[in-house]
Each structure stands twice: as structure tokens, then as C-alpha cells.
């Protein structure tokens, strides 16, 4: 059972992950824009490496967090709209991964000072990635997170109710005359 305190920590953590995602989307855009007019200096190459590491690591972990702990709550609900939203969000993760695999080799090249890639293709891939990510984060924050949080609270309350009933039943059987 998830306690209310750990629920707050869980959703605070997810919100923080979204802020980190948005910050790195801005860094990614800044990196792509900078390379169109100049060769990246050492700071620019470090920034490209930071962006690469974030989307290869933390962003993928965030998707796994949601697939393990948030979407199953919505898929298990009897609300078809919520279940459909959860299926769409899982599908988005697949599209985001595919989009990122189009972008990552160019960012990796930038982190080592190389620019062998097609700039127009990179720009287009970035626009698709940003649009899908922002739409995805919006659906999670407006629907998936609040609905999952509500259902985890309801689950908690059901668990508390069961514990109270069981404790009373145990007390009754312990004090019943033999
Ligand atoms: Fe997600
Ligand atoms: Fe998310």
C-alpha cells in the first residue's frame, strides 16, 4: 500500500521529472539552433553531451516509472476514457523513443565537435519531438497524474478500511468466550 506521504513524494518526483524534461527540451533546442550558425565551442559541446545523456538516461527512466506505477492504475480503472488515455500515453513513449533515435546521432556528433548530419532534417525531427513531448506532458499533467493520484488515494482508503475491519474481527475473536 502507498501511504499518503509517499504518494506526495511520488507525485512531487514526477512533477520534478517533467520540469527537468522541459528544461532539457529547451537545452536541446538551444543546441540545435546554435549549431546552425556556428561550430560549437567547448561549452556548447558540453551542453550537447548533457542533453544526450539526459534523453538517453533520465527521460527513458521517467517513461519506465510511469509505465510501472501510473499507467497500470488507469488501465485497471473501469473508465474507458482513462484506459484509452493510458494506452495513448504508452504509444507516445514508443513514438518519442523513435523520434529521439533520429535526433540522438546528430547530438552525439555535436558533443564531439562534428557536424556531418543534415541540418534541415535535424530541425524537422526536433520540431516533431518537441510537439509530441509537450502534448504528452500536457495530457499526463491534466488527466493521467490527477486521476492516478485519486485512484491511489481510494486504494489507500480501501486498504485502511480492510485493516480496521480485520483488527476488529481479531479483537472480537480474541475476547470471545471459549
Ligand atoms: Fe510519459
Ligand atoms: Fe511524464
XYZ file of N, CA and C and ligand atoms in Angstrom:
536
model
N 0.841 -1.197 0.000
C 0.000 0.000 0.000
C 0.885 1.260 0.000
N 0.469 2.277 -0.754
C 1.249 3.519 -0.797
C 0.656 4.474 0.228
N 1.465 4.952 1.176
C 0.941 5.863 2.186
C 0.727 7.237 1.568
N -0.168 8.076 2.157
C -0.380 9.419 1.597
C 0.926 10.195 1.495
N 1.813 10.028 2.508
C 3.071 10.773 2.472
C 3.918 10.340 1.263
N 3.992 9.013 1.032
C 4.815 8.570 -0.098
C 4.148 8.908 -1.424
N 2.797 9.016 -1.417
C 2.105 9.469 -2.640
C 2.525 10.876 -3.004
N 2.592 11.773 -1.973
C 3.004 13.154 -2.236
C 4.413 13.140 -2.809
N 5.294 12.340 -2.189
C 6.673 12.275 -2.676
C 6.697 11.742 -4.103
N 5.859 10.734 -4.376
C 5.827 10.141 -5.715
C 5.417 11.185 -6.754
N 4.329 11.917 -6.489
C 3.851 12.877 -7.491
C 4.732 14.133 -7.538
N 5.344 14.497 -6.425
C 6.339 15.595 -6.451
C 7.503 15.198 -7.363
N 7.911 13.951 -7.221
C 9.041 13.452 -8.013
C 8.698 13.470 -9.506
N 7.462 13.020 -9.833
C 7.043 13.010 -11.241
C 6.958 14.436 -11.789
N 6.432 15.366 -10.972
C 6.358 16.771 -11.420
C 7.758 17.336 -11.663
N 8.675 16.989 -10.750
C 10.063 17.455 -10.923
C 10.669 16.877 -12.202
N 10.336 15.620 -12.484
C 10.846 14.996 -13.715
C 10.328 15.745 -14.943
N 9.075 16.203 -14.897
C 8.536 16.968 -16.036
C 9.231 18.323 -16.169
N 9.545 18.954 -15.043
C 10.281 20.231 -15.133
C 11.660 19.986 -15.750
N 12.305 18.893 -15.347
C 13.624 18.555 -15.920
C 13.507 18.280 -17.425
N 12.430 17.588 -17.797
C 12.222 17.304 -19.229
C 12.078 18.604 -20.012
N 11.271 19.524 -19.482
C 11.056 20.785 -20.209
C 12.350 21.593 -20.310
N 13.130 21.568 -19.229
C 14.407 22.289 -19.227
C 15.346 21.690 -20.292
N 15.377 20.374 -20.390
C 16.273 19.741 -21.368
C 15.745 19.873 -22.798
N 14.418 20.002 -22.963
C 13.893 20.280 -24.309
C 14.379 21.663 -24.762
N 14.401 22.621 -23.833
C 14.897 23.968 -24.177
C 16.395 23.927 -24.499
N 17.138 23.135 -23.711
C 18.586 22.998 -23.973
C 18.834 22.342 -25.333
N 17.991 21.356 -25.653
C 18.120 20.674 -26.943
C 17.893 21.679 -28.073
N 16.832 22.492 -27.951
C 16.549 23.497 -28.989
C 17.711 24.497 -29.098
N 18.225 24.937 -27.944
C 19.333 25.902 -27.956
C 20.548 25.289 -28.663
N 20.795 24.014 -28.428
C 21.945 23.334 -29.054
C 21.763 23.261 -30.571
N 20.549 22.880 -30.995
C 20.289 22.747 -32.438
C 20.369 24.120 -33.113
N 19.825 25.147 -32.471
C 19.873 26.484 -33.078
C 21.308 26.999 -33.161
N 22.096 26.748 -32.096
C 23.482 27.245 -32.076
C 24.306 26.627 -33.205
N 24.078 25.350 -33.498
C 24.932 24.679 -34.494
C 24.590 25.104 -35.917
N 23.461 25.799 -36.095
C 23.115 26.237 -37.447
C 23.947 27.438 -37.897
N 24.463 28.178 -36.931
C 25.199 29.394 -37.298
C 26.677 29.336 -36.934
N 27.068 28.349 -36.149
C 28.465 28.316 -35.710
C 28.902 26.902 -35.356
N 30.203 26.702 -35.286
C 30.739 25.454 -34.741
C 30.688 25.588 -33.226
N 30.231 24.539 -32.572
C 30.060 24.666 -31.117
C 31.412 24.778 -30.415
N 31.471 25.699 -29.452
C 32.687 25.810 -28.629
C 32.624 24.739 -27.531
N 33.590 24.761 -26.625
C 33.654 23.707 -25.598
C 32.385 23.686 -24.753
N 31.856 24.870 -24.413
C 30.639 24.918 -23.584
C 29.459 24.356 -24.369
N 29.368 24.679 -25.651
C 28.290 24.161 -26.498
C 28.370 22.645 -26.637
N 29.583 22.110 -26.764
C 29.755 20.653 -26.884
C 29.379 19.966 -25.567
N 29.720 20.619 -24.448
C 29.332 20.049 -23.139
C 27.813 20.043 -23.008
N 27.176 21.120 -23.488
C 25.710 21.202 -23.415
C 25.081 20.079 -24.261
N 25.653 19.840 -25.435
C 25.141 18.758 -26.290
C 25.265 17.419 -25.552
N 26.363 17.205 -24.853
C 26.574 15.964 -24.100
C 25.547 15.830 -22.961
N 25.279 16.957 -22.289
C 24.292 16.948 -21.191
C 22.917 16.534 -21.725
N 22.535 17.127 -22.870
C 21.234 16.818 -23.477
C 21.185 15.347 -23.886
N 22.251 14.879 -24.516
C 22.323 13.483 -24.970
C 22.166 12.519 -23.787
N 22.925 12.783 -22.720
C 22.874 11.901 -21.548
C 21.490 11.920 -20.913
N 20.861 13.104 -20.871
C 19.548 13.203 -20.232
C 18.500 12.383 -20.989
N 18.416 12.564 -22.316
C 17.372 11.845 -23.055
C 17.701 10.356 -23.211
N 18.988 10.006 -23.172
C 19.343 8.577 -23.199
C 19.082 7.916 -21.849
N 19.167 8.701 -20.771
C 19.076 8.120 -19.432
C 17.801 8.486 -18.693
N 17.820 9.671 -18.097
C 16.738 10.058 -17.189
C 15.352 10.064 -17.865
N 15.287 10.536 -19.108
C 13.970 10.591 -19.780
C 13.421 9.180 -19.972
N 14.286 8.237 -20.344
C 13.820 6.852 -20.513
C 13.385 6.260 -19.166
N 14.133 6.595 -18.107
C 13.753 6.100 -16.773
C 12.384 6.645 -16.376
N 12.140 7.914 -16.713
C 10.844 8.527 -16.390
C 9.704 7.776 -17.106
N 9.916 7.417 -18.345
C 8.882 6.668 -19.072
C 8.635 5.318 -18.391
N 9.715 4.664 -17.960
C 9.562 3.369 -17.278
C 8.833 3.534 -15.946
N 9.137 4.642 -15.216
C 8.435 4.915 -13.943
C 6.926 4.957 -14.191
N 6.549 5.700 -15.226
C 5.112 5.856 -15.497
C 4.483 4.540 -15.946
N 5.221 3.787 -16.758
C 4.651 2.523 -17.253
C 4.513 1.499 -16.122
N 5.378 1.614 -15.102
C 5.316 0.662 -13.986
C 4.300 1.078 -12.922
N 4.155 2.388 -12.677
C 3.401 2.806 -11.486
C 2.177 3.678 -11.754
N 2.097 4.339 -12.886
C 0.983 5.274 -13.123
C -0.027 4.700 -14.121
N 0.441 4.299 -15.282
C -0.497 3.838 -16.319
C -1.279 2.585 -15.901
N -0.665 1.622 -15.182
C -1.460 0.443 -14.794
C -2.684 0.809 -13.948
N -2.570 1.870 -13.146
C -3.709 2.299 -12.310
C -4.857 2.753 -13.222
N -4.516 3.441 -14.303
C -5.547 3.948 -15.227
C -6.093 2.806 -16.082
N -5.208 1.904 -16.501
C -5.654 0.770 -17.330
C -6.589 -0.147 -16.543
N -6.373 -0.203 -15.224
C -7.205 -1.082 -14.395
C -8.538 -0.429 -14.019
N -8.683 0.852 -14.294
C -9.928 1.539 -13.922
C -11.037 1.093 -14.879
N -12.271 1.287 -14.435
C -13.385 0.891 -15.315
C -13.763 2.026 -16.252
N -12.969 3.084 -16.234
C -13.256 4.270 -17.046
C -12.545 4.107 -18.401
N -13.336 3.914 -19.467
C -12.743 3.630 -20.775
C -11.936 4.820 -21.300
N -12.377 6.045 -20.972
C -11.645 7.237 -21.428
C -10.233 7.257 -20.827
N -10.164 6.897 -19.540
C -8.852 6.874 -18.864
C -7.967 5.768 -19.406
N -8.567 4.600 -19.607
C -7.791 3.470 -20.134
C -7.270 3.821 -21.527
N -8.097 4.484 -22.343
C -7.670 4.870 -23.694
C -6.538 5.894 -23.613
N -6.651 6.829 -22.662
C -5.578 7.827 -22.491
C -4.275 7.125 -22.106
N -4.361 6.144 -21.207
C -3.148 5.420 -20.778
C -2.532 4.675 -21.963
N -3.382 4.048 -22.791
C -2.844 3.331 -23.969
C -2.161 4.317 -24.915
N -2.775 5.492 -25.086
C -2.178 6.504 -25.970
C -0.832 6.982 -25.418
N -0.764 7.163 -24.089
C 0.485 7.645 -23.482
C 1.606 6.614 -23.629
N 1.248 5.331 -23.500
C 2.264 4.275 -23.702
C 2.745 4.311 -25.151
N 1.783 4.476 -26.076
C 2.135 4.540 -27.501
C 3.036 5.756 -27.787
N 2.703 6.892 -27.136
C 3.556 8.086 -27.275
C 4.998 7.785 -26.884
N 5.176 7.032 -25.789
C 6.548 6.715 -25.358
C 7.304 6.012 -26.489
N 6.602 5.141 -27.205
C 7.225 4.453 -28.339
C 7.601 5.435 -29.445
N 6.674 6.360 -29.762
C 6.963 7.361 -30.800
C 8.094 8.291 -30.365
N 8.080 8.684 -29.096
C 9.137 9.579 -28.587
C 10.495 8.899 -28.687
N 10.515 7.601 -28.362
C 11.780 6.853 -28.454
C 12.262 6.834 -29.908
N 11.314 6.576 -30.814
C 11.686 6.521 -32.234
C 12.190 7.892 -32.708
N 11.492 8.966 -32.303
C 11.934 10.318 -32.690
C 13.320 10.622 -32.131
N 13.503 10.246 -30.875
C 14.800 10.520 -30.242
C 15.930 9.792 -30.976
N 15.656 8.569 -31.448
C 16.699 7.816 -32.166
C 17.077 8.485 -33.496
N 16.168 9.350 -34.028
C 16.515 10.130 -35.213
C 17.402 11.328 -34.855
N 17.222 11.840 -33.639
C 17.915 13.067 -33.215
C 19.277 12.749 -32.576
N 19.316 11.663 -31.780
C 20.480 11.380 -30.933
C 21.822 11.340 -31.695
N 21.893 10.711 -32.895
C 23.215 10.653 -33.555
C 23.768 12.052 -33.865
N 22.877 13.004 -34.229
C 23.338 14.371 -34.527
C 23.832 15.049 -33.249
N 23.124 14.829 -32.137
C 23.536 15.469 -30.871
C 24.849 14.847 -30.388
N 24.989 13.549 -30.605
C 26.234 12.870 -30.246
C 27.389 13.460 -31.063
N 27.147 13.680 -32.368
C 28.183 14.279 -33.220
C 28.543 15.673 -32.698
N 27.528 16.462 -32.369
C 27.782 17.832 -31.872
C 28.625 17.804 -30.604
N 28.401 16.789 -29.762
C 29.141 16.731 -28.491
C 30.631 16.466 -28.727
N 30.980 15.991 -29.929
C 32.401 15.760 -30.235
C 32.917 16.762 -31.272
N 32.093 17.776 -31.578
C 32.540 18.835 -32.481
C 32.349 18.518 -33.953
N 31.575 17.479 -34.259
C 31.362 17.103 -35.664
C 29.971 17.568 -36.117
N 29.828 17.846 -37.404
C 28.516 18.278 -37.919
C 28.254 17.619 -39.267
N 28.331 16.283 -39.340
C 28.174 15.550 -40.608
C 26.721 15.456 -41.046
N 25.791 15.767 -40.142
C 24.360 15.489 -40.381
C 23.701 16.596 -41.211
N 22.475 16.311 -41.655
C 21.690 17.266 -42.433
C 20.942 18.181 -41.452
N 21.240 19.477 -41.500
C 20.654 20.409 -40.522
C 19.141 20.530 -40.663
N 18.656 20.515 -41.908
C 17.206 20.659 -42.113
C 16.469 19.450 -41.535
N 17.043 18.258 -41.728
C 16.413 17.039 -41.173
C 16.403 17.088 -39.652
N 17.507 17.554 -39.071
C 17.577 17.648 -37.607
C 16.526 18.635 -37.100
N 16.414 19.768 -37.764
C 15.438 20.787 -37.375
C 14.011 20.213 -37.434
N 13.713 19.484 -38.482
C 12.381 18.891 -38.632
C 12.134 17.853 -37.524
N 13.125 16.989 -37.288
C 12.970 15.956 -36.248
C 12.769 16.604 -34.882
N 13.476 17.700 -34.636
C 13.327 18.405 -33.356
C 11.901 18.942 -33.196
N 11.353 19.520 -34.259
C 10.002 20.080 -34.160
C 8.969 18.994 -33.863
N 9.120 17.822 -34.488
C 8.205 16.703 -34.237
C 8.343 16.249 -32.772
N 9.576 16.116 -32.328
C 9.877 15.648 -30.961
C 9.291 16.606 -29.924
N 9.551 17.903 -30.115
C 9.043 18.911 -29.156
C 7.514 18.900 -29.098
N 6.882 18.886 -30.271
C 5.416 18.962 -30.310
C 4.805 17.748 -29.611
N 5.350 16.554 -29.911
C 4.799 15.344 -29.295
C 5.054 15.345 -27.789
N 6.266 15.753 -27.379
C 6.585 15.746 -25.945
C 5.673 16.706 -25.176
N 5.485 17.922 -25.710
C 4.704 18.917 -24.972
C 3.242 18.477 -24.867
N 2.714 17.911 -25.943
C 1.357 17.385 -25.947
C 1.221 16.246 -24.923
N 2.234 15.393 -24.898
C 2.264 14.236 -23.998
C 2.299 14.688 -22.524
N 3.168 15.644 -22.224
C 3.283 16.128 -20.835
C 1.965 16.771 -20.397
N 1.332 17.478 -21.327
C 0.063 18.145 -21.010
C -1.019 17.119 -20.661
N -1.105 16.041 -21.440
C -2.121 15.021 -21.158
C -1.828 14.327 -19.826
N -0.558 14.096 -19.535
C -0.225 13.463 -18.252
C -0.591 14.381 -17.086
N -0.246 15.658 -17.212
C -0.466 16.563 -16.071
C -1.949 16.923 -15.897
N -2.687 16.978 -17.009
C -4.083 17.390 -16.900
C -4.999 16.216 -16.575
N -4.605 14.990 -16.933
C -5.509 13.854 -16.754
C -4.854 12.673 -16.027
N -3.750 12.190 -16.574
C -3.199 10.927 -16.054
C -2.744 11.044 -14.596
N -1.983 12.067 -14.274
C -1.471 12.182 -12.899
C -2.605 12.423 -11.899
N -3.482 13.432 -12.131
C -4.545 13.641 -11.136
C -5.462 12.430 -10.966
N -5.776 11.736 -12.067
C -6.676 10.573 -11.957
C -5.972 9.402 -11.270
N -4.685 9.215 -11.556
C -3.940 8.137 -10.886
C -3.819 8.446 -9.397
N -3.573 9.712 -9.081
C -3.430 10.099 -7.668
C -4.737 9.844 -6.905
N -5.854 10.214 -7.528
C -7.169 9.984 -6.896
C -7.384 8.501 -6.638
N -7.057 7.680 -7.645
C -7.302 6.250 -7.502
C -6.353 5.615 -6.485
N -5.134 6.116 -6.384
C -4.222 5.590 -5.364
C -4.719 5.965 -3.979
N -5.327 7.158 -3.862
C -5.909 7.554 -2.572
C -7.076 6.639 -2.220
N -7.934 6.355 -3.227
C -9.085 5.487 -2.979
C -8.595 4.097 -2.555
N -7.519 3.640 -3.204
C -6.949 2.331 -2.874
C -6.468 2.333 -1.429
N -5.793 3.437 -1.047
C -5.333 3.576 0.338
C -6.480 3.461 1.315
N -7.576 4.189 1.007
C -8.713 4.201 1.922
C -9.321 2.814 2.033
N -9.398 2.104 0.891
C -9.942 0.744 0.929
C -9.049 -0.134 1.799
N -7.746 0.052 1.667
C -6.791 -0.718 2.465
C -6.955 -0.419 3.953
N -7.144 0.861 4.272
C -7.341 1.240 5.686
C -8.617 0.615 6.224
N -9.668 0.659 5.414
C -10.954 0.083 5.825
C -10.804 -1.399 6.125
N -10.083 -2.097 5.241
C -9.868 -3.542 5.440
C -9.100 -3.798 6.725
N -8.051 -3.002 6.930
C -7.226 -3.188 8.134
C -8.076 -2.976 9.389
N -8.932 -1.955 9.383
C -9.776 -1.673 10.562
C -10.739 -2.828 10.814
N -11.356 -3.321 9.741
C -12.323 -4.418 9.893
C -11.622 -5.676 10.400
N -10.425 -5.968 9.836
C -9.693 -7.172 10.254
C -9.282 -7.071 11.727
N -8.819 -5.886 12.132
C -8.378 -5.700 13.525
C -9.553 -5.896 14.483
N -10.722 -5.375 14.095
C -11.902 -5.552 14.949
C -12.288 -7.033 15.025
N -12.220 -7.707 13.883
C -12.582 -9.136 13.874
C -11.621 -9.925 14.752
N -10.307 -9.578 14.687
C -9.314 -10.285 15.508
C -9.572 -10.013 16.990
N -9.906 -8.743 17.315
C -10.180 -8.378 18.712
C -11.395 -9.144 19.214
N -12.429 -9.238 18.365
C -13.655 -9.944 18.774
C -13.369 -11.418 19.030
N -12.571 -12.056 18.109
C -12.339 -13.500 18.299
C -11.434 -13.740 19.504
N -10.514 -12.787 19.809
C -9.620 -12.964 20.961
C -10.385 -12.828 22.274
N -11.455 -12.034 22.295
C -12.164 -11.797 23.555
C -13.433 -12.641 23.671
N -13.749 -13.427 22.599
C -14.974 -14.236 22.639
C -14.803 -15.380 23.642
N -15.865 -15.718 24.372
C -15.750 -16.832 25.327
C -15.465 -18.150 24.609
N -14.569 -18.968 25.152
C -14.188 -20.233 24.514
C -15.359 -21.207 24.536
Fe 5.067 9.841 -20.246
Fe 5.756 12.034 -17.911
